[in-house]
Amino acid sequence: MTPRTGRHFLQIPGPSNVPDQVLRAMSAPTIDHRGPEFSALTRRLLEAVKPVFGTTGPVVIYPASGTGAWEAALVNTLSPGDRVLSFDTGHFATLWRDLARSLGLDVDTDHVPGDWRYGADPDALAERLSADTDHAVKAVCVVHNETSTGVTSRVADIRRAMDAAGHPALLLVDTVSSLGSLDYRHDEWGVDVTVSASQKGLMLPPGLSFNAVSGKALRAAEHARLPKSYWDWGPVLEANRRGSFSYTPATNLLYGLEEALRMLDAEGLPEVYARHARHGAATRAAVRGWGLEVFCADEREASGVVTAVLMPEGHDADKFRGTVLERFDMSLGAGLGKLAGKVFRIGHLGHFNDLTLAGTLAGVQMGLELAGVPLEQDGLSAALDVLRSG
């Protein structure tokens, strides 16, 4: 392989680039996870993480990927055979549905179909829940930001639809690719379990996952009968009250989490959200300037974290991505599931600024030209206009 100069551009929508100061924090010596120093760290972290979720309630931290947090959300609140309403909004929504099915939950009766270009439909939800007069549906599962499509579901509208229907189902929301990047309000939006992970907006390597838990979810956990051991909230929350965990924690990742949370707080969460929104808008301006199509079909639901781009007929997205990697040492996101080869994804999240985005879009534009994709005009200039105005 030809030696590379400069840094690799990791522009997939997660894992995202890890800041140097987070890497340095993680390089500190590992300490006794039963000792007083670690207990103090645990107590600080459990409070510091709450504002990112928009909650004052408990947040459970697991040494796991986001998939583990999905499972924890389900097994702590539901029982075998319970009906779960889910939306076909993308690849990760499909994976969560399949996980629920494997646990013995009924997710087929109440699965809302979709073409992946739109988020979860509040009107369809209201209609289905209004018809469920026996309240057989026990939980509604929504992916806030679908990483595979660049579509962000309107969780506040989902909650309003549930309230309008007067339905008592739990609301479970995946924020794996939105937490720390997009505006999110666990308490205000009436979410019962928020699922997330460390490797995207929280700017950490993979390895930590989270459940933010409402009082209603804790009450549901008292009667839930799905088997659980490692994922059981009870022992974790009990240990947390003593400043510890019920399993060996990922000590050095927790060092990094504290630094990442400090960085988000220093910038200010409203400023973080505005930065991501502006970078999403600039990226979409570039795509349209090239004469290509943004996969998200509703501008209200366009993501500030990732933009999925439809390739023109006759052009393979994976071949184009290979060209970009080989020529410019930049990784772009692949199309997943039924979108394989049809879209590429530009990640613009986490530790990211205007110049990084400009370099990313320059690499995409050059790659499109090299791949023989017909372009209408200089999309990069359109993106720079958005960045200059912001």
CSV table of C-alpha atoms in Angstrom, one decimal:
chain,number,residue,atom,x,y,z
A,1,MET,CA,0.0,0.0,0.0
A,2,THR,CA,1.2,3.5,-0.8
A,3,PRO,CA,2.3,5.4,2.3
A,4,ARG,CA,-0.2,8.1,3.3
A,5,THR,CA,0.5,11.6,4.5
A,6,GLY,CA,-1.8,13.8,6.5
A,7,ARG,CA,-4.6,12.4,8.6
A,8,HIS,CA,-7.3,9.9,7.5
A,9,PHE,CA,-10.7,11.5,7.0
A,10,LEU,CA,-13.2,9.4,8.9
A,11,GLN,CA,-16.4,10.7,7.6
A,12,ILE,CA,-18.7,7.8,8.3
A,13,PRO,CA,-21.6,8.5,10.7
A,14,GLY,CA,-19.9,6.8,13.6
A,15,PRO,CA,-17.7,5.8,15.1
A,16,SER,CA,-16.7,9.4,14.8
A,17,ASN,CA,-13.4,11.1,15.3
A,18,VAL,CA,-12.2,10.9,18.9
A,19,PRO,CA,-10.7,14.3,20.1
A,20,ASP,CA,-7.1,14.3,21.3
A,21,GLN,CA,-8.1,15.4,24.7
A,22,VAL,CA,-10.5,12.5,25.1
A,23,LEU,CA,-7.7,10.1,24.0
A,24,ARG,CA,-5.4,11.6,26.5
A,25,ALA,CA,-7.9,11.3,29.3
A,26,MET,CA,-8.4,7.6,28.4
A,27,SER,CA,-4.6,7.0,28.6
A,28,ALA,CA,-4.6,7.7,32.4
A,29,PRO,CA,-3.6,4.7,34.6
A,30,THR,CA,-6.5,2.4,35.4
A,31,ILE,CA,-7.6,2.7,39.0
A,32,ASP,CA,-9.3,0.4,41.5
A,33,HIS,CA,-13.0,0.3,40.5
A,34,ARG,CA,-13.9,-0.4,44.1
A,35,GLY,CA,-11.9,2.4,45.6
A,36,PRO,CA,-12.9,5.9,46.7
A,37,GLU,CA,-11.4,7.7,43.7
A,38,PHE,CA,-13.5,5.7,41.3
A,39,SER,CA,-16.5,6.1,43.4
A,40,ALA,CA,-16.2,9.9,43.2
A,41,LEU,CA,-15.8,9.6,39.4
A,42,THR,CA,-18.9,7.5,39.1
A,43,ARG,CA,-21.0,10.0,41.1
A,44,ARG,CA,-19.7,12.9,39.0
A,45,LEU,CA,-20.4,11.1,35.7
A,46,LEU,CA,-24.0,9.9,36.6
A,47,GLU,CA,-24.9,13.6,37.2
A,48,ALA,CA,-22.9,15.1,34.3
A,49,VAL,CA,-24.5,12.8,31.7
A,50,LYS,CA,-28.0,13.8,32.5
A,51,PRO,CA,-28.2,17.1,30.7
A,52,VAL,CA,-27.2,15.5,27.4
A,53,PHE,CA,-30.3,13.3,27.7
A,54,GLY,CA,-32.4,16.1,28.9
A,55,THR,CA,-33.3,14.3,32.1
A,56,THR,CA,-33.1,14.6,35.8
A,57,GLY,CA,-33.7,10.9,36.2
A,58,PRO,CA,-31.4,7.9,36.3
A,59,VAL,CA,-29.1,7.0,33.4
A,60,VAL,CA,-27.7,3.4,33.4
A,61,ILE,CA,-24.3,2.9,31.8
A,62,TYR,CA,-23.3,-0.5,30.4
A,63,PRO,CA,-20.0,-1.7,29.0
A,64,ALA,CA,-21.6,-2.6,25.7
A,65,SER,CA,-22.6,-1.4,22.2
A,66,GLY,CA,-25.9,0.2,21.4
A,67,THR,CA,-27.3,-3.2,20.6
A,68,GLY,CA,-27.0,-4.1,24.3
A,69,ALA,CA,-28.8,-0.9,25.3
A,70,TRP,CA,-31.6,-1.9,22.9
A,71,GLU,CA,-31.9,-5.2,24.6
A,72,ALA,CA,-31.8,-3.7,28.1
A,73,ALA,CA,-34.6,-1.3,27.2
A,74,LEU,CA,-36.9,-4.2,26.1
A,75,VAL,CA,-36.1,-6.8,28.8
A,76,ASN,CA,-36.4,-4.4,31.7
A,77,THR,CA,-39.9,-3.2,30.7
A,78,LEU,CA,-41.7,-6.0,28.8
A,79,SER,CA,-42.9,-9.6,29.2
A,80,PRO,CA,-43.1,-12.5,26.7
A,81,GLY,CA,-45.7,-12.0,24.0
A,82,ASP,CA,-46.2,-8.3,24.6
A,83,ARG,CA,-47.1,-6.3,21.5
A,84,VAL,CA,-44.6,-3.7,20.4
A,85,LEU,CA,-45.3,-1.1,17.8
A,86,SER,CA,-42.4,-0.3,15.5
A,87,PHE,CA,-41.7,1.7,12.4
A,88,ASP,CA,-39.9,0.6,9.3
A,89,THR,CA,-37.8,3.7,9.0
A,90,GLY,CA,-34.4,2.3,8.1
A,91,HIS,CA,-31.8,-0.5,8.6
A,92,PHE,CA,-31.3,0.1,12.4
A,93,ALA,CA,-35.0,0.3,13.0
A,94,THR,CA,-35.3,-3.1,11.3
A,95,LEU,CA,-32.5,-4.5,13.5
A,96,TRP,CA,-34.2,-3.4,16.6
A,97,ARG,CA,-37.4,-5.0,15.5
A,98,ASP,CA,-35.6,-8.2,14.8
A,99,LEU,CA,-34.0,-8.2,18.2
A,100,ALA,CA,-37.4,-7.7,19.8
A,101,ARG,CA,-38.8,-10.6,17.8
A,102,SER,CA,-35.9,-12.8,19.0
A,103,LEU,CA,-36.8,-12.0,22.6
A,104,GLY,CA,-40.3,-13.4,22.1
A,105,LEU,CA,-42.1,-10.0,21.7
A,106,ASP,CA,-44.9,-9.5,19.1
A,107,VAL,CA,-43.6,-6.9,16.7
A,108,ASP,CA,-45.2,-8.1,13.5
A,109,THR,CA,-48.8,-7.3,14.4
A,110,ASP,CA,-48.0,-3.6,14.9
A,111,HIS,CA,-45.1,-2.9,12.4
A,112,VAL,CA,-45.7,0.3,10.4
A,113,PRO,CA,-44.3,-0.1,6.9
A,114,GLY,CA,-42.2,2.6,5.2
A,115,ASP,CA,-39.9,3.4,2.3
A,116,TRP,CA,-37.1,4.6,4.6
A,117,ARG,CA,-37.3,8.2,3.2
A,118,TYR,CA,-39.5,9.5,6.0
A,119,GLY,CA,-39.4,9.3,9.8
A,120,ALA,CA,-41.9,7.7,12.1
A,121,ASP,CA,-45.4,8.9,11.2
A,122,PRO,CA,-47.2,10.5,14.1
A,123,ASP,CA,-50.6,10.3,12.2
A,124,ALA,CA,-50.2,6.6,11.5
A,125,LEU,CA,-49.3,6.1,15.2
A,126,ALA,CA,-52.3,8.0,16.4
A,127,GLU,CA,-54.6,5.9,14.2
A,128,ARG,CA,-53.2,2.6,15.4
A,129,LEU,CA,-53.2,3.5,19.0
A,130,SER,CA,-56.7,4.9,18.9
A,131,ALA,CA,-57.8,1.6,17.4
A,132,ASP,CA,-56.1,-0.3,20.2
A,133,THR,CA,-58.9,0.1,22.7
A,134,ASP,CA,-57.7,-2.8,24.8
A,135,HIS,CA,-54.3,-1.3,25.2
A,136,ALA,CA,-52.6,-4.4,23.9
A,137,VAL,CA,-49.6,-2.4,22.6
A,138,LYS,CA,-47.2,-2.2,25.5
A,139,ALA,CA,-44.4,-0.1,23.9
A,140,VAL,CA,-43.7,2.1,20.9
A,141,CYS,CA,-40.1,1.9,19.5
A,142,VAL,CA,-38.8,4.8,17.5
A,143,VAL,CA,-35.3,5.5,16.1
A,144,HIS,CA,-34.7,9.2,16.6
A,145,ASN,CA,-31.9,9.6,14.0
A,146,GLU,CA,-31.8,6.7,11.5
A,147,THR,CA,-28.1,6.4,10.7
A,148,SER,CA,-28.7,4.5,7.5
A,149,THR,CA,-30.9,7.1,5.9
A,150,GLY,CA,-30.1,10.5,7.3
A,151,VAL,CA,-33.7,10.9,8.5
A,152,THR,CA,-34.6,12.2,12.0
A,153,SER,CA,-38.0,11.3,13.4
A,154,ARG,CA,-40.0,14.0,15.2
A,155,VAL,CA,-40.1,12.4,18.7
A,156,ALA,CA,-42.1,15.3,20.2
A,157,ASP,CA,-44.8,14.8,17.6
A,158,ILE,CA,-44.8,11.1,18.4
A,159,ARG,CA,-45.4,11.8,22.0
A,160,ARG,CA,-48.2,14.2,21.2
A,161,ALA,CA,-49.8,11.5,19.1
A,162,MET,CA,-49.7,9.0,21.9
A,163,ASP,CA,-51.1,11.5,24.4
A,164,ALA,CA,-53.9,12.5,21.9
A,165,ALA,CA,-54.8,8.8,21.7
A,166,GLY,CA,-54.8,8.5,25.5
A,167,HIS,CA,-52.7,5.4,25.2
A,168,PRO,CA,-50.5,4.1,28.1
A,169,ALA,CA,-47.8,2.4,26.0
A,170,LEU,CA,-44.2,3.1,26.9
A,171,LEU,CA,-42.1,5.2,24.5
A,172,LEU,CA,-38.7,3.7,23.8
A,173,VAL,CA,-36.3,5.8,21.6
A,174,ASP,CA,-33.0,5.0,20.0
A,175,THR,CA,-30.6,8.0,20.1
A,176,VAL,CA,-27.4,6.1,19.2
A,177,SER,CA,-26.5,8.6,16.4
A,178,SER,CA,-28.3,11.7,17.7
A,179,LEU,CA,-27.3,12.0,21.4
A,180,GLY,CA,-24.9,14.9,21.9
A,181,SER,CA,-25.5,16.1,18.3
A,182,LEU,CA,-29.2,16.8,17.9
A,183,ASP,CA,-31.7,18.5,20.2
A,184,TYR,CA,-33.1,15.8,22.5
A,185,ARG,CA,-35.4,16.1,25.5
A,186,HIS,CA,-36.0,12.8,27.4
A,187,ASP,CA,-38.1,14.3,30.2
A,188,GLU,CA,-39.9,17.1,28.2
A,189,TRP,CA,-40.9,14.7,25.4
A,190,GLY,CA,-42.2,12.0,27.8
A,191,VAL,CA,-39.7,9.3,26.7
A,192,ASP,CA,-39.7,6.3,28.9
A,193,VAL,CA,-36.4,4.7,27.9
A,194,THR,CA,-33.7,6.5,25.8
A,195,VAL,CA,-31.1,4.2,24.2
A,196,SER,CA,-27.7,5.5,23.3
A,197,ALA,CA,-24.0,4.6,22.8
A,198,SER,CA,-20.6,6.3,23.1
A,199,GLN,CA,-19.1,6.3,19.6
A,200,LYS,CA,-21.0,9.1,17.8
A,201,GLY,CA,-22.0,12.4,19.3
A,202,LEU,CA,-20.3,11.6,22.6
A,203,MET,CA,-17.0,11.5,20.6
A,204,LEU,CA,-15.7,8.3,22.3
A,205,PRO,CA,-14.6,4.9,20.9
A,206,PRO,CA,-17.3,2.2,20.9
A,207,GLY,CA,-17.8,0.4,24.2
A,208,LEU,CA,-20.3,2.3,26.3
A,209,SER,CA,-24.1,2.2,26.1
A,210,PHE,CA,-26.8,4.0,28.0
A,211,ASN,CA,-30.4,3.8,29.1
A,212,ALA,CA,-32.1,7.0,30.4
A,213,VAL,CA,-35.1,5.7,32.4
A,214,SER,CA,-38.4,7.4,33.4
A,215,GLY,CA,-40.3,6.7,36.6
A,216,LYS,CA,-43.0,5.0,34.5
A,217,ALA,CA,-40.3,2.6,33.0
A,218,LEU,CA,-39.0,1.8,36.5
A,219,ARG,CA,-42.5,0.9,37.6
A,220,ALA,CA,-42.9,-1.3,34.5
A,221,ALA,CA,-39.7,-3.0,35.4
A,222,GLU,CA,-41.3,-4.3,38.6
A,223,HIS,CA,-43.6,-6.5,36.6
A,224,ALA,CA,-41.6,-7.2,33.4
A,225,ARG,CA,-41.0,-11.0,33.0
A,226,LEU,CA,-38.5,-11.2,30.1
A,227,PRO,CA,-35.4,-13.1,31.3
A,228,LYS,CA,-32.5,-10.8,32.2
A,229,SER,CA,-29.4,-10.9,34.3
A,230,TYR,CA,-26.5,-8.7,33.0
A,231,TRP,CA,-29.1,-6.2,31.6
A,232,ASP,CA,-31.1,-5.9,34.8
A,233,TRP,CA,-31.4,-2.3,35.8
A,234,GLY,CA,-32.0,-3.1,39.5
A,235,PRO,CA,-28.5,-4.2,40.5
A,236,VAL,CA,-26.9,-1.4,38.5
A,237,LEU,CA,-29.0,1.3,40.0
A,238,GLU,CA,-28.4,-0.1,43.5
A,239,ALA,CA,-24.6,-0.1,42.9
A,240,ASN,CA,-24.7,3.4,41.4
A,241,ARG,CA,-26.2,4.7,44.7
A,242,ARG,CA,-22.9,3.6,46.3
A,243,GLY,CA,-20.8,5.1,43.6
A,244,SER,CA,-20.0,1.7,41.9
A,245,PHE,CA,-21.3,-0.7,39.3
A,246,SER,CA,-22.7,-4.2,39.5
A,247,TYR,CA,-20.1,-5.4,36.9
A,248,THR,CA,-16.5,-4.5,36.1
A,249,PRO,CA,-16.9,-1.1,34.4
A,250,ALA,CA,-15.0,0.2,31.4
A,251,THR,CA,-12.8,2.4,33.6
A,252,ASN,CA,-10.8,4.2,30.9
A,253,LEU,CA,-13.8,4.8,28.7
A,254,LEU,CA,-15.4,6.5,31.7
A,255,TYR,CA,-12.4,8.8,31.9
A,256,GLY,CA,-13.0,9.7,28.3
A,257,LEU,CA,-16.7,10.2,28.9
A,258,GLU,CA,-16.0,12.7,31.6
A,259,GLU,CA,-13.8,14.7,29.3
A,260,ALA,CA,-16.3,14.5,26.4
A,261,LEU,CA,-19.1,15.7,28.6
A,262,ARG,CA,-16.8,18.6,29.8
A,263,MET,CA,-16.2,19.5,26.1
A,264,LEU,CA,-19.9,19.5,25.3
A,265,ASP,CA,-20.7,21.6,28.3
A,266,ALA,CA,-17.9,24.1,27.5
A,267,GLU,CA,-19.3,24.6,24.0
A,268,GLY,CA,-22.9,24.6,25.3
A,269,LEU,CA,-25.5,22.1,24.1
A,270,PRO,CA,-27.6,24.7,22.2
A,271,GLU,CA,-24.4,25.7,20.3
A,272,VAL,CA,-23.6,22.0,19.6
A,273,TYR,CA,-27.0,21.4,18.2
A,274,ALA,CA,-26.9,24.6,16.0
A,275,ARG,CA,-23.4,23.6,14.7
A,276,HIS,CA,-24.7,20.2,13.6
A,277,ALA,CA,-27.8,21.7,12.0
A,278,ARG,CA,-25.7,24.2,10.0
A,279,HIS,CA,-23.3,21.4,8.8
A,280,GLY,CA,-26.3,19.3,7.8
A,281,ALA,CA,-27.7,22.3,5.8
A,282,ALA,CA,-24.4,22.9,4.1
A,283,THR,CA,-24.0,19.3,3.1
A,284,ARG,CA,-27.5,19.2,1.6
A,285,ALA,CA,-26.7,22.4,-0.3
A,286,ALA,CA,-23.6,20.7,-1.8
A,287,VAL,CA,-25.6,17.6,-2.8
A,288,ARG,CA,-28.3,19.6,-4.5
A,289,GLY,CA,-25.6,21.8,-6.1
A,290,TRP,CA,-24.1,18.7,-7.7
A,291,GLY,CA,-27.5,17.8,-9.1
A,292,LEU,CA,-27.8,14.8,-6.9
A,293,GLU,CA,-30.7,13.8,-4.6
A,294,VAL,CA,-30.7,13.8,-0.8
A,295,PHE,CA,-32.3,10.5,0.4
A,296,CYS,CA,-34.4,12.2,3.1
A,297,ALA,CA,-37.6,13.3,1.4
A,298,ASP,CA,-38.9,15.7,4.1
A,299,GLU,CA,-36.7,18.7,4.9
A,300,ARG,CA,-38.2,18.8,8.5
A,301,GLU,CA,-36.6,15.4,9.1
A,302,ALA,CA,-33.2,16.0,7.5
A,303,SER,CA,-30.4,15.0,9.8
A,304,GLY,CA,-27.7,17.2,11.2
A,305,VAL,CA,-25.6,14.1,11.8
A,306,VAL,CA,-25.5,12.3,8.5
A,307,THR,CA,-26.6,12.9,4.9
A,308,ALA,CA,-27.4,9.9,2.7
A,309,VAL,CA,-27.0,10.7,-1.0
A,310,LEU,CA,-28.7,8.7,-3.8
A,311,MET,CA,-26.4,7.8,-6.7
A,312,PRO,CA,-27.7,8.3,-10.2
A,313,GLU,CA,-28.9,5.3,-12.1
A,314,GLY,CA,-26.0,3.3,-13.5
A,315,HIS,CA,-23.5,4.4,-10.9
A,316,ASP,CA,-22.5,2.2,-8.0
A,317,ALA,CA,-22.1,3.9,-4.6
A,318,ASP,CA,-19.6,1.4,-3.3
A,319,LYS,CA,-17.3,1.7,-6.3
A,320,PHE,CA,-17.4,5.5,-5.8
A,321,ARG,CA,-16.6,5.1,-2.1
A,322,GLY,CA,-13.6,2.9,-3.1
A,323,THR,CA,-12.3,5.6,-5.4
A,324,VAL,CA,-12.5,8.2,-2.6
A,325,LEU,CA,-10.8,6.0,-0.1
A,326,GLU,CA,-8.0,5.1,-2.6
A,327,ARG,CA,-7.4,8.6,-3.9
A,328,PHE,CA,-8.1,10.8,-0.9
A,329,ASP,CA,-7.8,8.5,2.2
A,330,MET,CA,-11.4,9.3,3.2
A,331,SER,CA,-13.9,6.9,4.5
A,332,LEU,CA,-17.6,7.5,3.6
A,333,GLY,CA,-20.5,5.5,4.9
A,334,ALA,CA,-21.9,2.6,2.9
A,335,GLY,CA,-25.5,2.0,2.0
A,336,LEU,CA,-27.0,-0.5,4.4
A,337,GLY,CA,-29.6,-3.2,3.8
A,338,LYS,CA,-31.7,-2.5,0.8
A,339,LEU,CA,-29.8,0.7,0.1
A,340,ALA,CA,-26.5,-1.2,-0.4
A,341,GLY,CA,-24.7,0.2,-3.5
A,342,LYS,CA,-27.5,2.8,-4.0
A,343,VAL,CA,-26.5,5.5,-1.5
A,344,PHE,CA,-23.4,6.8,0.2
A,345,ARG,CA,-23.4,8.6,3.5
A,346,ILE,CA,-21.5,11.6,4.6
A,347,GLY,CA,-21.0,11.8,8.4
A,348,HIS,CA,-20.8,15.3,9.9
A,349,LEU,CA,-21.0,14.8,13.6
A,350,GLY,CA,-19.1,15.0,16.8
A,351,HIS,CA,-15.6,16.6,16.9
A,352,PHE,CA,-16.2,18.5,13.6
A,353,ASN,CA,-15.8,22.1,12.3
A,354,ASP,CA,-16.4,24.1,9.1
A,355,LEU,CA,-13.0,23.4,7.6
A,356,THR,CA,-13.3,19.7,8.2
A,357,LEU,CA,-16.7,19.8,6.4
A,358,ALA,CA,-15.2,21.8,3.6
A,359,GLY,CA,-12.4,19.3,3.1
A,360,THR,CA,-14.9,16.4,3.3
A,361,LEU,CA,-17.1,17.9,0.6
A,362,ALA,CA,-14.1,18.7,-1.6
A,363,GLY,CA,-13.1,15.1,-1.4
A,364,VAL,CA,-16.6,14.0,-2.3
A,365,GLN,CA,-16.8,16.3,-5.3
A,366,MET,CA,-13.4,15.2,-6.6
A,367,GLY,CA,-14.4,11.6,-6.1
A,368,LEU,CA,-17.7,12.0,-8.0
A,369,GLU,CA,-15.8,13.6,-10.9
A,370,LEU,CA,-13.2,10.8,-11.0
A,371,ALA,CA,-16.0,8.2,-10.8
A,372,GLY,CA,-17.6,9.7,-13.9
A,373,VAL,CA,-20.8,10.9,-12.1
A,374,PRO,CA,-22.3,13.8,-14.1
A,375,LEU,CA,-22.5,16.9,-11.9
A,376,GLU,CA,-24.5,20.0,-12.7
A,377,GLN,CA,-22.3,22.6,-10.9
A,378,ASP,CA,-19.8,23.2,-8.1
A,379,GLY,CA,-21.7,21.9,-5.0
A,380,LEU,CA,-18.8,22.8,-2.8
A,381,SER,CA,-19.3,26.5,-3.5
A,382,ALA,CA,-23.0,26.1,-2.4
A,383,ALA,CA,-21.9,24.5,0.8
A,384,LEU,CA,-19.3,27.3,1.5
A,385,ASP,CA,-22.0,29.9,1.0
A,386,VAL,CA,-24.0,28.3,3.8
A,387,LEU,CA,-21.0,28.1,6.1
A,388,ARG,CA,-20.0,31.7,5.4
A,389,SER,CA,-23.5,32.9,6.2
A,390,GLY,CA,-23.7,31.0,9.5
